[in-house]
Amino acid sequence: MAENLTRASYTVESLLAVTVRVFNERGYDGTSMEDLSRAAGISKSSIYHHVRGKEELLRLAVGRALDALFATLEEPKAVEGRPVDRLEHVVRRTAEVLLAELPYVTLLLRVRGNTATEQWALERRRDFDHRVAELLQEAVTAGELRADVEPRLATRLLFGMINSVVEWYRPGQGGTEGLPEAVVQLAFDGLRAR
Amino acid sequence: MAENLTRASYTVESLLAVTVRVFNERGYDGTSMEDLSRAAGISKSSIYHHVRGKEELLRLAVGRALDALFATLEEPKAVEGRPVDRLEHVVRRTAEVLLAELPYVTLLLRVRGNTATEQWALERRRDFDHRVAELLQEAVTAGELRADVEPRLATRLLFGMINSVVEWYRPGQGGTEGLPEAVVQLAFDGLRAR
């Protein structure tokens, strides 16, 4: 029984890896169950054995990215200490999650459409942004961050910088070790030499 | 004759405004001449009177964005003075051009495909990024910008922040006056209070 469960979950996970790649290449709307069956090398009925269909695969895939992002907000360094240090931790960890779960976060950031799952993903993404914006506001109130840039705008520009990584970073080209730290340094201290 | 030319160029310009909106909504690949004719309220043969086809409209549209961006590099404040001040000017002006030419820059940033025009647009975009990266490197060499973040990475994160504006800014929601300045402040001095 335990072995069956392990096998089943392994299959869903590897199916998900293929699914995310195809969704990112062809777009969610442009992908058929036929495309997924061909890319995974298994029959459509084998896929339906694990999931109800394309929308459930999308939910599992973007859910993986969202869970990883939300988990960073519960880490000790995100809940204890000065607001500015908690925000810095969340920014660093968000960049790390983005690199660790690159195809899943890429898919999440490209979600646009009108299905219930896409709406749910957009709403959870907004929740996450909102939690970070609140943390940023706390740090402004504490006098730790500059008050002359409106916090909502600052959050958007901050995520703009972090999320852009999915557009240009390609795994295997190296140089990721320094990336989360570079994001933190630019976000908090800017480009200027001191 | 002069009047005819004026009328003709006005028509191309208004056709372009419609085209860019449709390209941004449906994607370049997903747009037919039929779609453009319907959206513009003129016949396909009227469109062909002005341009050879869809690809020429794309070239005119992204060309408008590229010309505006490259023009910032030739402005006096971009060519005279300390490298850091020249870079600051280019960053501010890039954000201003993005807001002033929002649909055109949005289209430019979404170009992906394989037609000659798309390849040309991608190459000119890379040229622009490269020119800014060189300016950034100059400012690092002059000791005006921090040397601990690799200039190519810094340029990518910087454009990530600026370009993200097309993803979330909607005209008419206000708050643009402060946007280029906020971009400059975050990029050069970061979020931290001093």
PDB file of N, CA and C in Angstrom, chain B residues 78-166:
ATOM      1  N   ALA B  78      22.847  62.414 -21.535  1.00  0.00           N
ATOM      2  CA  ALA B  78      23.265  61.019 -21.652  1.00  0.00           C
ATOM      3  C   ALA B  78      24.688  60.889 -22.196  1.00  0.00           C
ATOM      4  N   VAL B  79      25.214  62.004 -22.711  1.00  0.00           N
ATOM      5  CA  VAL B  79      26.543  61.927 -23.324  1.00  0.00           C
ATOM      6  C   VAL B  79      27.588  62.817 -22.624  1.00  0.00           C
ATOM      7  N   GLU B  80      27.109  63.711 -21.763  1.00  0.00           N
ATOM      8  CA  GLU B  80      28.053  64.608 -21.070  1.00  0.00           C
ATOM      9  C   GLU B  80      27.953  64.413 -19.568  1.00  0.00           C
ATOM     10  N   GLY B  81      29.096  64.523 -18.899  1.00  0.00           N
ATOM     11  CA  GLY B  81      29.083  64.429 -17.443  1.00  0.00           C
ATOM     12  C   GLY B  81      29.598  63.101 -16.938  1.00  0.00           C
ATOM     13  N   ARG B  82      29.444  62.885 -15.625  1.00  0.00           N
ATOM     14  CA  ARG B  82      29.935  61.650 -15.006  1.00  0.00           C
ATOM     15  C   ARG B  82      29.101  60.464 -15.499  1.00  0.00           C
ATOM     16  N   PRO B  83      29.718  59.305 -15.678  1.00  0.00           N
ATOM     17  CA  PRO B  83      28.970  58.121 -16.120  1.00  0.00           C
ATOM     18  C   PRO B  83      27.734  57.843 -15.263  1.00  0.00           C
ATOM     19  N   VAL B  84      27.848  57.984 -13.938  1.00  0.00           N
ATOM     20  CA  VAL B  84      26.709  57.684 -13.065  1.00  0.00           C
ATOM     21  C   VAL B  84      25.531  58.614 -13.341  1.00  0.00           C
ATOM     22  N   ASP B  85      25.835  59.888 -13.638  1.00  0.00           N
ATOM     23  CA  ASP B  85      24.758  60.845 -13.928  1.00  0.00           C
ATOM     24  C   ASP B  85      24.143  60.571 -15.302  1.00  0.00           C
ATOM     25  N   ARG B  86      24.990  60.154 -16.244  1.00  0.00           N
ATOM     26  CA  ARG B  86      24.491  59.813 -17.579  1.00  0.00           C
ATOM     27  C   ARG B  86      23.578  58.589 -17.477  1.00  0.00           C
ATOM     28  N   LEU B  87      24.008  57.585 -16.689  1.00  0.00           N
ATOM     29  CA  LEU B  87      23.185  56.384 -16.509  1.00  0.00           C
ATOM     30  C   LEU B  87      21.859  56.739 -15.846  1.00  0.00           C
ATOM     31  N   GLU B  88      21.933  57.594 -14.821  1.00  0.00           N
ATOM     32  CA  GLU B  88      20.722  58.006 -14.118  1.00  0.00           C
ATOM     33  C   GLU B  88      19.743  58.671 -15.089  1.00  0.00           C
ATOM     34  N   HIS B  89      20.287  59.532 -15.968  1.00  0.00           N
ATOM     35  CA  HIS B  89      19.440  60.187 -16.965  1.00  0.00           C
ATOM     36  C   HIS B  89      18.775  59.157 -17.880  1.00  0.00           C
ATOM     37  N   VAL B  90      19.565  58.189 -18.345  1.00  0.00           N
ATOM     38  CA  VAL B  90      19.029  57.179 -19.274  1.00  0.00           C
ATOM     39  C   VAL B  90      17.955  56.336 -18.574  1.00  0.00           C
ATOM     40  N   VAL B  91      18.173  55.986 -17.328  1.00  0.00           N
ATOM     41  CA  VAL B  91      17.182  55.186 -16.583  1.00  0.00           C
ATOM     42  C   VAL B  91      15.879  55.980 -16.432  1.00  0.00           C
ATOM     43  N   ARG B  92      16.007  57.262 -16.047  1.00  0.00           N
ATOM     44  CA  ARG B  92      14.803  58.096 -15.894  1.00  0.00           C
ATOM     45  C   ARG B  92      14.067  58.232 -17.227  1.00  0.00           C
ATOM     46  N   ARG B  93      14.819  58.523 -18.296  1.00  0.00           N
ATOM     47  CA  ARG B  93      14.206  58.728 -19.607  1.00  0.00           C
ATOM     48  C   ARG B  93      13.607  57.437 -20.169  1.00  0.00           C
ATOM     49  N   THR B  94      14.251  56.302 -19.870  1.00  0.00           N
ATOM     50  CA  THR B  94      13.700  55.015 -20.314  1.00  0.00           C
ATOM     51  C   THR B  94      12.331  54.796 -19.677  1.00  0.00           C
ATOM     52  N   ALA B  95      12.235  55.087 -18.379  1.00  0.00           N
ATOM     53  CA  ALA B  95      10.942  54.948 -17.692  1.00  0.00           C
ATOM     54  C   ALA B  95       9.916  55.922 -18.273  1.00  0.00           C
ATOM     55  N   GLU B  96      10.363  57.131 -18.601  1.00  0.00           N
ATOM     56  CA  GLU B  96       9.448  58.124 -19.191  1.00  0.00           C
ATOM     57  C   GLU B  96       8.965  57.688 -20.573  1.00  0.00           C
ATOM     58  N   VAL B  97       9.882  57.178 -21.387  1.00  0.00           N
ATOM     59  CA  VAL B  97       9.505  56.691 -22.727  1.00  0.00           C
ATOM     60  C   VAL B  97       8.523  55.531 -22.599  1.00  0.00           C
ATOM     61  N   LEU B  98       8.789  54.659 -21.652  1.00  0.00           N
ATOM     62  CA  LEU B  98       7.896  53.514 -21.437  1.00  0.00           C
ATOM     63  C   LEU B  98       6.466  53.978 -21.153  1.00  0.00           C
ATOM     64  N   LEU B  99       6.323  55.005 -20.329  1.00  0.00           N
ATOM     65  CA  LEU B  99       4.987  55.517 -20.012  1.00  0.00           C
ATOM     66  C   LEU B  99       4.375  56.263 -21.197  1.00  0.00           C
ATOM     67  N   ALA B 100       5.208  57.053 -21.902  1.00  0.00           N
ATOM     68  CA  ALA B 100       4.702  57.874 -23.013  1.00  0.00           C
ATOM     69  C   ALA B 100       4.306  57.001 -24.209  1.00  0.00           C
ATOM     70  N   GLU B 101       5.012  55.901 -24.397  1.00  0.00           N
ATOM     71  CA  GLU B 101       4.783  55.025 -25.562  1.00  0.00           C
ATOM     72  C   GLU B 101       4.363  53.637 -25.076  1.00  0.00           C
ATOM     73  N   LEU B 102       3.557  53.597 -24.029  1.00  0.00           N
ATOM     74  CA  LEU B 102       3.264  52.339 -23.334  1.00  0.00           C
ATOM     75  C   LEU B 102       2.865  51.179 -24.254  1.00  0.00           C
ATOM     76  N   PRO B 103       1.863  51.338 -25.145  1.00  0.00           N
ATOM     77  CA  PRO B 103       1.479  50.170 -25.965  1.00  0.00           C
ATOM     78  C   PRO B 103       2.605  49.716 -26.904  1.00  0.00           C
ATOM     79  N   TYR B 104       3.397  50.682 -27.408  1.00  0.00           N
ATOM     80  CA  TYR B 104       4.473  50.343 -28.344  1.00  0.00           C
ATOM     81  C   TYR B 104       5.609  49.607 -27.628  1.00  0.00           C
ATOM     82  N   VAL B 105       5.953  50.097 -26.418  1.00  0.00           N
ATOM     83  CA  VAL B 105       7.015  49.423 -25.663  1.00  0.00           C
ATOM     84  C   VAL B 105       6.524  48.057 -25.166  1.00  0.00           C
ATOM     85  N   THR B 106       5.250  47.974 -24.779  1.00  0.00           N
ATOM     86  CA  THR B 106       4.681  46.688 -24.368  1.00  0.00           C
ATOM     87  C   THR B 106       4.838  45.661 -25.482  1.00  0.00           C
ATOM     88  N   LEU B 107       4.476  46.070 -26.699  1.00  0.00           N
ATOM     89  CA  LEU B 107       4.604  45.170 -27.859  1.00  0.00           C
ATOM     90  C   LEU B 107       6.064  44.758 -28.048  1.00  0.00           C
ATOM     91  N   LEU B 108       6.965  45.740 -27.981  1.00  0.00           N
ATOM     92  CA  LEU B 108       8.399  45.456 -28.147  1.00  0.00           C
ATOM     93  C   LEU B 108       8.870  44.420 -27.142  1.00  0.00           C
ATOM     94  N   LEU B 109       8.441  44.563 -25.882  1.00  0.00           N
ATOM     95  CA  LEU B 109       8.917  43.665 -24.828  1.00  0.00           C
ATOM     96  C   LEU B 109       8.328  42.264 -24.956  1.00  0.00           C
ATOM     97  N   ARG B 110       7.248  42.133 -25.750  1.00  0.00           N
ATOM     98  CA  ARG B 110       6.627  40.814 -25.912  1.00  0.00           C
ATOM     99  C   ARG B 110       7.075  40.101 -27.176  1.00  0.00           C
ATOM    100  N   VAL B 111       7.887  40.783 -27.996  1.00  0.00           N
ATOM    101  CA  VAL B 111       8.357  40.161 -29.238  1.00  0.00           C
ATOM    102  C   VAL B 111       9.159  38.904 -28.904  1.00  0.00           C
ATOM    103  N   ARG B 112       8.841  37.799 -29.552  1.00  0.00           N
ATOM    104  CA  ARG B 112       9.521  36.546 -29.263  1.00  0.00           C
ATOM    105  C   ARG B 112       9.935  35.796 -30.526  1.00  0.00           C
ATOM    106  N   GLY B 113       9.157  35.922 -31.567  1.00  0.00           N
ATOM    107  CA  GLY B 113       9.111  34.965 -32.678  1.00  0.00           C
ATOM    108  C   GLY B 113      10.282  34.904 -33.619  1.00  0.00           C
ATOM    109  N   ASN B 114      10.037  34.345 -34.772  1.00  0.00           N
ATOM    110  CA  ASN B 114      11.096  33.974 -35.689  1.00  0.00           C
ATOM    111  C   ASN B 114      11.069  34.708 -37.028  1.00  0.00           C
ATOM    112  N   THR B 115      10.127  35.624 -37.235  1.00  0.00           N
ATOM    113  CA  THR B 115      10.154  36.372 -38.489  1.00  0.00           C
ATOM    114  C   THR B 115      11.367  37.292 -38.471  1.00  0.00           C
ATOM    115  N   ALA B 116      11.751  37.760 -39.672  1.00  0.00           N
ATOM    116  CA  ALA B 116      12.909  38.645 -39.790  1.00  0.00           C
ATOM    117  C   ALA B 116      12.705  39.902 -38.940  1.00  0.00           C
ATOM    118  N   THR B 117      11.491  40.428 -38.939  1.00  0.00           N
ATOM    119  CA  THR B 117      11.209  41.646 -38.181  1.00  0.00           C
ATOM    120  C   THR B 117      11.333  41.412 -36.681  1.00  0.00           C
ATOM    121  N   GLU B 118      10.840  40.280 -36.226  1.00  0.00           N
ATOM    122  CA  GLU B 118      10.961  39.976 -34.792  1.00  0.00           C
ATOM    123  C   GLU B 118      12.423  39.801 -34.387  1.00  0.00           C
ATOM    124  N   GLN B 119      13.201  39.123 -35.246  1.00  0.00           N
ATOM    125  CA  GLN B 119      14.635  38.950 -34.968  1.00  0.00           C
ATOM    126  C   GLN B 119      15.341  40.305 -34.928  1.00  0.00           C
ATOM    127  N   TRP B 120      14.976  41.176 -35.865  1.00  0.00           N
ATOM    128  CA  TRP B 120      15.553  42.522 -35.923  1.00  0.00           C
ATOM    129  C   TRP B 120      15.220  43.301 -34.651  1.00  0.00           C
ATOM    130  N   ALA B 121      13.963  43.183 -34.195  1.00  0.00           N
ATOM    131  CA  ALA B 121      13.547  43.891 -32.980  1.00  0.00           C
ATOM    132  C   ALA B 121      14.302  43.361 -31.767  1.00  0.00           C
ATOM    133  N   LEU B 122      14.428  42.039 -31.662  1.00  0.00           N
ATOM    134  CA  LEU B 122      15.154  41.441 -30.535  1.00  0.00           C
ATOM    135  C   LEU B 122      16.607  41.905 -30.535  1.00  0.00           C
ATOM    136  N   GLU B 123      17.191  41.997 -31.744  1.00  0.00           N
ATOM    137  CA  GLU B 123      18.589  42.398 -31.839  1.00  0.00           C
ATOM    138  C   GLU B 123      18.774  43.860 -31.447  1.00  0.00           C
ATOM    139  N   ARG B 124      17.867  44.735 -31.898  1.00  0.00           N
ATOM    140  CA  ARG B 124      17.982  46.161 -31.517  1.00  0.00           C
ATOM    141  C   ARG B 124      17.755  46.323 -30.020  1.00  0.00           C
ATOM    142  N   ARG B 125      16.846  45.509 -29.447  1.00  0.00           N
ATOM    143  CA  ARG B 125      16.624  45.573 -27.996  1.00  0.00           C
ATOM    144  C   ARG B 125      17.886  45.170 -27.245  1.00  0.00           C
ATOM    145  N   ARG B 126      18.538  44.097 -27.730  1.00  0.00           N
ATOM    146  CA  ARG B 126      19.804  43.670 -27.111  1.00  0.00           C
ATOM    147  C   ARG B 126      20.854  44.768 -27.242  1.00  0.00           C
ATOM    148  N   ASP B 127      20.901  45.455 -28.411  1.00  0.00           N
ATOM    149  CA  ASP B 127      21.847  46.563 -28.602  1.00  0.00           C
ATOM    150  C   ASP B 127      21.618  47.648 -27.552  1.00  0.00           C
ATOM    151  N   PHE B 128      20.348  47.973 -27.339  1.00  0.00           N
ATOM    152  CA  PHE B 128      20.028  49.018 -26.358  1.00  0.00           C
ATOM    153  C   PHE B 128      20.486  48.585 -24.966  1.00  0.00           C
ATOM    154  N   ASP B 129      20.119  47.368 -24.562  1.00  0.00           N
ATOM    155  CA  ASP B 129      20.541  46.855 -23.252  1.00  0.00           C
ATOM    156  C   ASP B 129      22.072  46.884 -23.136  1.00  0.00           C
ATOM    157  N   HIS B 130      22.731  46.540 -24.231  1.00  0.00           N
ATOM    158  CA  HIS B 130      24.189  46.492 -24.242  1.00  0.00           C
ATOM    159  C   HIS B 130      24.780  47.892 -24.041  1.00  0.00           C
ATOM    160  N   ARG B 131      24.177  48.879 -24.698  1.00  0.00           N
ATOM    161  CA  ARG B 131      24.645  50.266 -24.536  1.00  0.00           C
ATOM    162  C   ARG B 131      24.497  50.705 -23.078  1.00  0.00           C
ATOM    163  N   VAL B 132      23.388  50.340 -22.456  1.00  0.00           N
ATOM    164  CA  VAL B 132      23.176  50.720 -21.051  1.00  0.00           C
ATOM    165  C   VAL B 132      24.144  49.955 -20.147  1.00  0.00           C
ATOM    166  N   ALA B 133      24.364  48.671 -20.458  1.00  0.00           N
ATOM    167  CA  ALA B 133      25.309  47.866 -19.662  1.00  0.00           C
ATOM    168  C   ALA B 133      26.716  48.475 -19.733  1.00  0.00           C
ATOM    169  N   GLU B 134      27.097  48.998 -20.908  1.00  0.00           N
ATOM    170  CA  GLU B 134      28.412  49.630 -21.057  1.00  0.00           C
ATOM    171  C   GLU B 134      28.528  50.885 -20.192  1.00  0.00           C
ATOM    172  N   LEU B 135      27.450  51.657 -20.190  1.00  0.00           N
ATOM    173  CA  LEU B 135      27.418  52.872 -19.375  1.00  0.00           C
ATOM    174  C   LEU B 135      27.529  52.505 -17.893  1.00  0.00           C
ATOM    175  N   LEU B 136      26.818  51.458 -17.500  1.00  0.00           N
ATOM    176  CA  LEU B 136      26.877  50.985 -16.122  1.00  0.00           C
ATOM    177  C   LEU B 136      28.304  50.548 -15.774  1.00  0.00           C
ATOM    178  N   GLN B 137      28.927  49.822 -16.692  1.00  0.00           N
ATOM    179  CA  GLN B 137      30.311  49.369 -16.479  1.00  0.00           C
ATOM    180  C   GLN B 137      31.259  50.558 -16.323  1.00  0.00           C
ATOM    181  N   GLU B 138      31.051  51.587 -17.139  1.00  0.00           N
ATOM    182  CA  GLU B 138      31.863  52.814 -17.036  1.00  0.00           C
ATOM    183  C   GLU B 138      31.750  53.427 -15.647  1.00  0.00           C
ATOM    184  N   ALA B 139      30.514  53.450 -15.134  1.00  0.00           N
ATOM    185  CA  ALA B 139      30.275  54.047 -13.819  1.00  0.00           C
ATOM    186  C   ALA B 139      30.892  53.194 -12.709  1.00  0.00           C
ATOM    187  N   VAL B 140      30.909  51.879 -12.901  1.00  0.00           N
ATOM    188  CA  VAL B 140      31.571  50.989 -11.937  1.00  0.00           C
ATOM    189  C   VAL B 140      33.069  51.260 -11.960  1.00  0.00           C
ATOM    190  N   THR B 141      33.633  51.324 -13.162  1.00  0.00           N
ATOM    191  CA  THR B 141      35.077  51.564 -13.325  1.00  0.00           C
ATOM    192  C   THR B 141      35.475  52.897 -12.687  1.00  0.00           C
ATOM    193  N   ALA B 142      34.595  53.893 -12.819  1.00  0.00           N
ATOM    194  CA  ALA B 142      34.863  55.213 -12.239  1.00  0.00           C
ATOM    195  C   ALA B 142      34.651  55.216 -10.723  1.00  0.00           C
ATOM    196  N   GLY B 143      34.242  54.079 -10.151  1.00  0.00           N
ATOM    197  CA  GLY B 143      34.045  53.985  -8.702  1.00  0.00           C
ATOM    198  C   GLY B 143      32.753  54.634  -8.235  1.00  0.00           C
ATOM    199  N   GLU B 144      31.870  54.945  -9.189  1.00  0.00           N
ATOM    200  CA  GLU B 144      30.620  55.623  -8.833  1.00  0.00           C
ATOM    201  C   GLU B 144      29.511  54.634  -8.489  1.00  0.00           C
ATOM    202  N   LEU B 145      29.628  53.410  -9.000  1.00  0.00           N
ATOM    203  CA  LEU B 145      28.645  52.366  -8.696  1.00  0.00           C
ATOM    204  C   LEU B 145      29.349  51.187  -8.028  1.00  0.00           C
ATOM    205  N   ARG B 146      28.596  50.449  -7.226  1.00  0.00           N
ATOM    206  CA  ARG B 146      29.162  49.314  -6.504  1.00  0.00           C
ATOM    207  C   ARG B 146      29.745  48.283  -7.471  1.00  0.00           C
ATOM    208  N   ALA B 147      30.846  47.696  -7.080  1.00  0.00           N
ATOM    209  CA  ALA B 147      31.537  46.760  -7.961  1.00  0.00           C
ATOM    210  C   ALA B 147      31.210  45.311  -7.598  1.00  0.00           C
ATOM    211  N   ASP B 148      30.457  45.118  -6.501  1.00  0.00           N
ATOM    212  CA  ASP B 148      30.244  43.735  -6.038  1.00  0.00           C
ATOM    213  C   ASP B 148      29.038  43.053  -6.694  1.00  0.00           C
ATOM    214  N   VAL B 149      28.301  43.768  -7.544  1.00  0.00           N
ATOM    215  CA  VAL B 149      27.256  43.110  -8.330  1.00  0.00           C
ATOM    216  C   VAL B 149      27.693  43.169  -9.789  1.00  0.00           C
ATOM    217  N   GLU B 150      27.772  42.024 -10.404  1.00  0.00           N
ATOM    218  CA  GLU B 150      28.263  41.907 -11.785  1.00  0.00           C
ATOM    219  C   GLU B 150      27.413  42.811 -12.699  1.00  0.00           C
ATOM    220  N   PRO B 151      28.076  43.702 -13.506  1.00  0.00           N
ATOM    221  CA  PRO B 151      27.343  44.704 -14.302  1.00  0.00           C
ATOM    222  C   PRO B 151      26.258  44.125 -15.221  1.00  0.00           C
ATOM    223  N   ARG B 152      26.528  42.974 -15.838  1.00  0.00           N
ATOM    224  CA  ARG B 152      25.530  42.373 -16.732  1.00  0.00           C
ATOM    225  C   ARG B 152      24.281  41.985 -15.936  1.00  0.00           C
ATOM    226  N   LEU B 153      24.499  41.399 -14.747  1.00  0.00           N
ATOM    227  CA  LEU B 153      23.394  41.006 -13.866  1.00  0.00           C
ATOM    228  C   LEU B 153      22.649  42.242 -13.371  1.00  0.00           C
ATOM    229  N   ALA B 154      23.412  43.277 -12.979  1.00  0.00           N
ATOM    230  CA  ALA B 154      22.795  44.516 -12.495  1.00  0.00           C
ATOM    231  C   ALA B 154      21.912  45.127 -13.584  1.00  0.00           C
ATOM    232  N   THR B 155      22.412  45.112 -14.838  1.00  0.00           N
ATOM    233  CA  THR B 155      21.633  45.674 -15.949  1.00  0.00           C
ATOM    234  C   THR B 155      20.336  44.904 -16.144  1.00  0.00           C
ATOM    235  N   ARG B 156      20.427  43.582 -16.058  1.00  0.00           N
ATOM    236  CA  ARG B 156      19.222  42.760 -16.236  1.00  0.00           C
ATOM    237  C   ARG B 156      18.187  43.026 -15.147  1.00  0.00           C
ATOM    238  N   LEU B 157      18.655  43.124 -13.908  1.00  0.00           N
ATOM    239  CA  LEU B 157      17.725  43.387 -12.797  1.00  0.00           C
ATOM    240  C   LEU B 157      17.122  44.790 -12.922  1.00  0.00           C
ATOM    241  N   LEU B 158      17.965  45.734 -13.367  1.00  0.00           N
ATOM    242  CA  LEU B 158      17.505  47.107 -13.561  1.00  0.00           C
ATOM    243  C   LEU B 158      16.405  47.167 -14.623  1.00  0.00           C
ATOM    244  N   PHE B 159      16.642  46.549 -15.773  1.00  0.00           N
ATOM    245  CA  PHE B 159      15.611  46.523 -16.815  1.00  0.00           C
ATOM    246  C   PHE B 159      14.411  45.691 -16.380  1.00  0.00           C
ATOM    247  N   GLY B 160      14.663  44.652 -15.564  1.00  0.00           N
ATOM    248  CA  GLY B 160      13.545  43.863 -15.045  1.00  0.00           C
ATOM    249  C   GLY B 160      12.591  44.755 -14.278  1.00  0.00           C
ATOM    250  N   MET B 161      13.157  45.610 -13.442  1.00  0.00           N
ATOM    251  CA  MET B 161      12.343  46.534 -12.649  1.00  0.00           C
ATOM    252  C   MET B 161      11.607  47.526 -13.562  1.00  0.00           C
ATOM    253  N   ILE B 162      12.347  48.163 -14.469  1.00  0.00           N
ATOM    254  CA  ILE B 162      11.733  49.172 -15.347  1.00  0.00           C
ATOM    255  C   ILE B 162      10.660  48.538 -16.229  1.00  0.00           C
ATOM    256  N   ASN B 163      11.016  47.438 -16.895  1.00  0.00           N
ATOM    257  CA  ASN B 163      10.113  46.845 -17.877  1.00  0.00           C
ATOM    258  C   ASN B 163       8.860  46.241 -17.250  1.00  0.00           C
ATOM    259  N   SER B 164       8.939  45.894 -15.948  1.00  0.00           N
ATOM    260  CA  SER B 164       7.777  45.313 -15.277  1.00  0.00           C
ATOM    261  C   SER B 164       6.588  46.281 -15.302  1.00  0.00           C
ATOM    262  N   VAL B 165       6.890  47.562 -15.473  1.00  0.00           N
ATOM    263  CA  VAL B 165       5.821  48.568 -15.470  1.00  0.00           C
ATOM    264  C   VAL B 165       4.745  48.236 -16.507  1.00  0.00           C
ATOM    265  N   VAL B 166       5.146  47.709 -17.669  1.00  0.00           N
ATOM    266  CA  VAL B 166       4.142  47.385 -18.701  1.00  0.00           C
ATOM    267  C   VAL B 166       3.184  46.290 -18.229  1.00  0.00           C
TER     268      VAL B 166
END
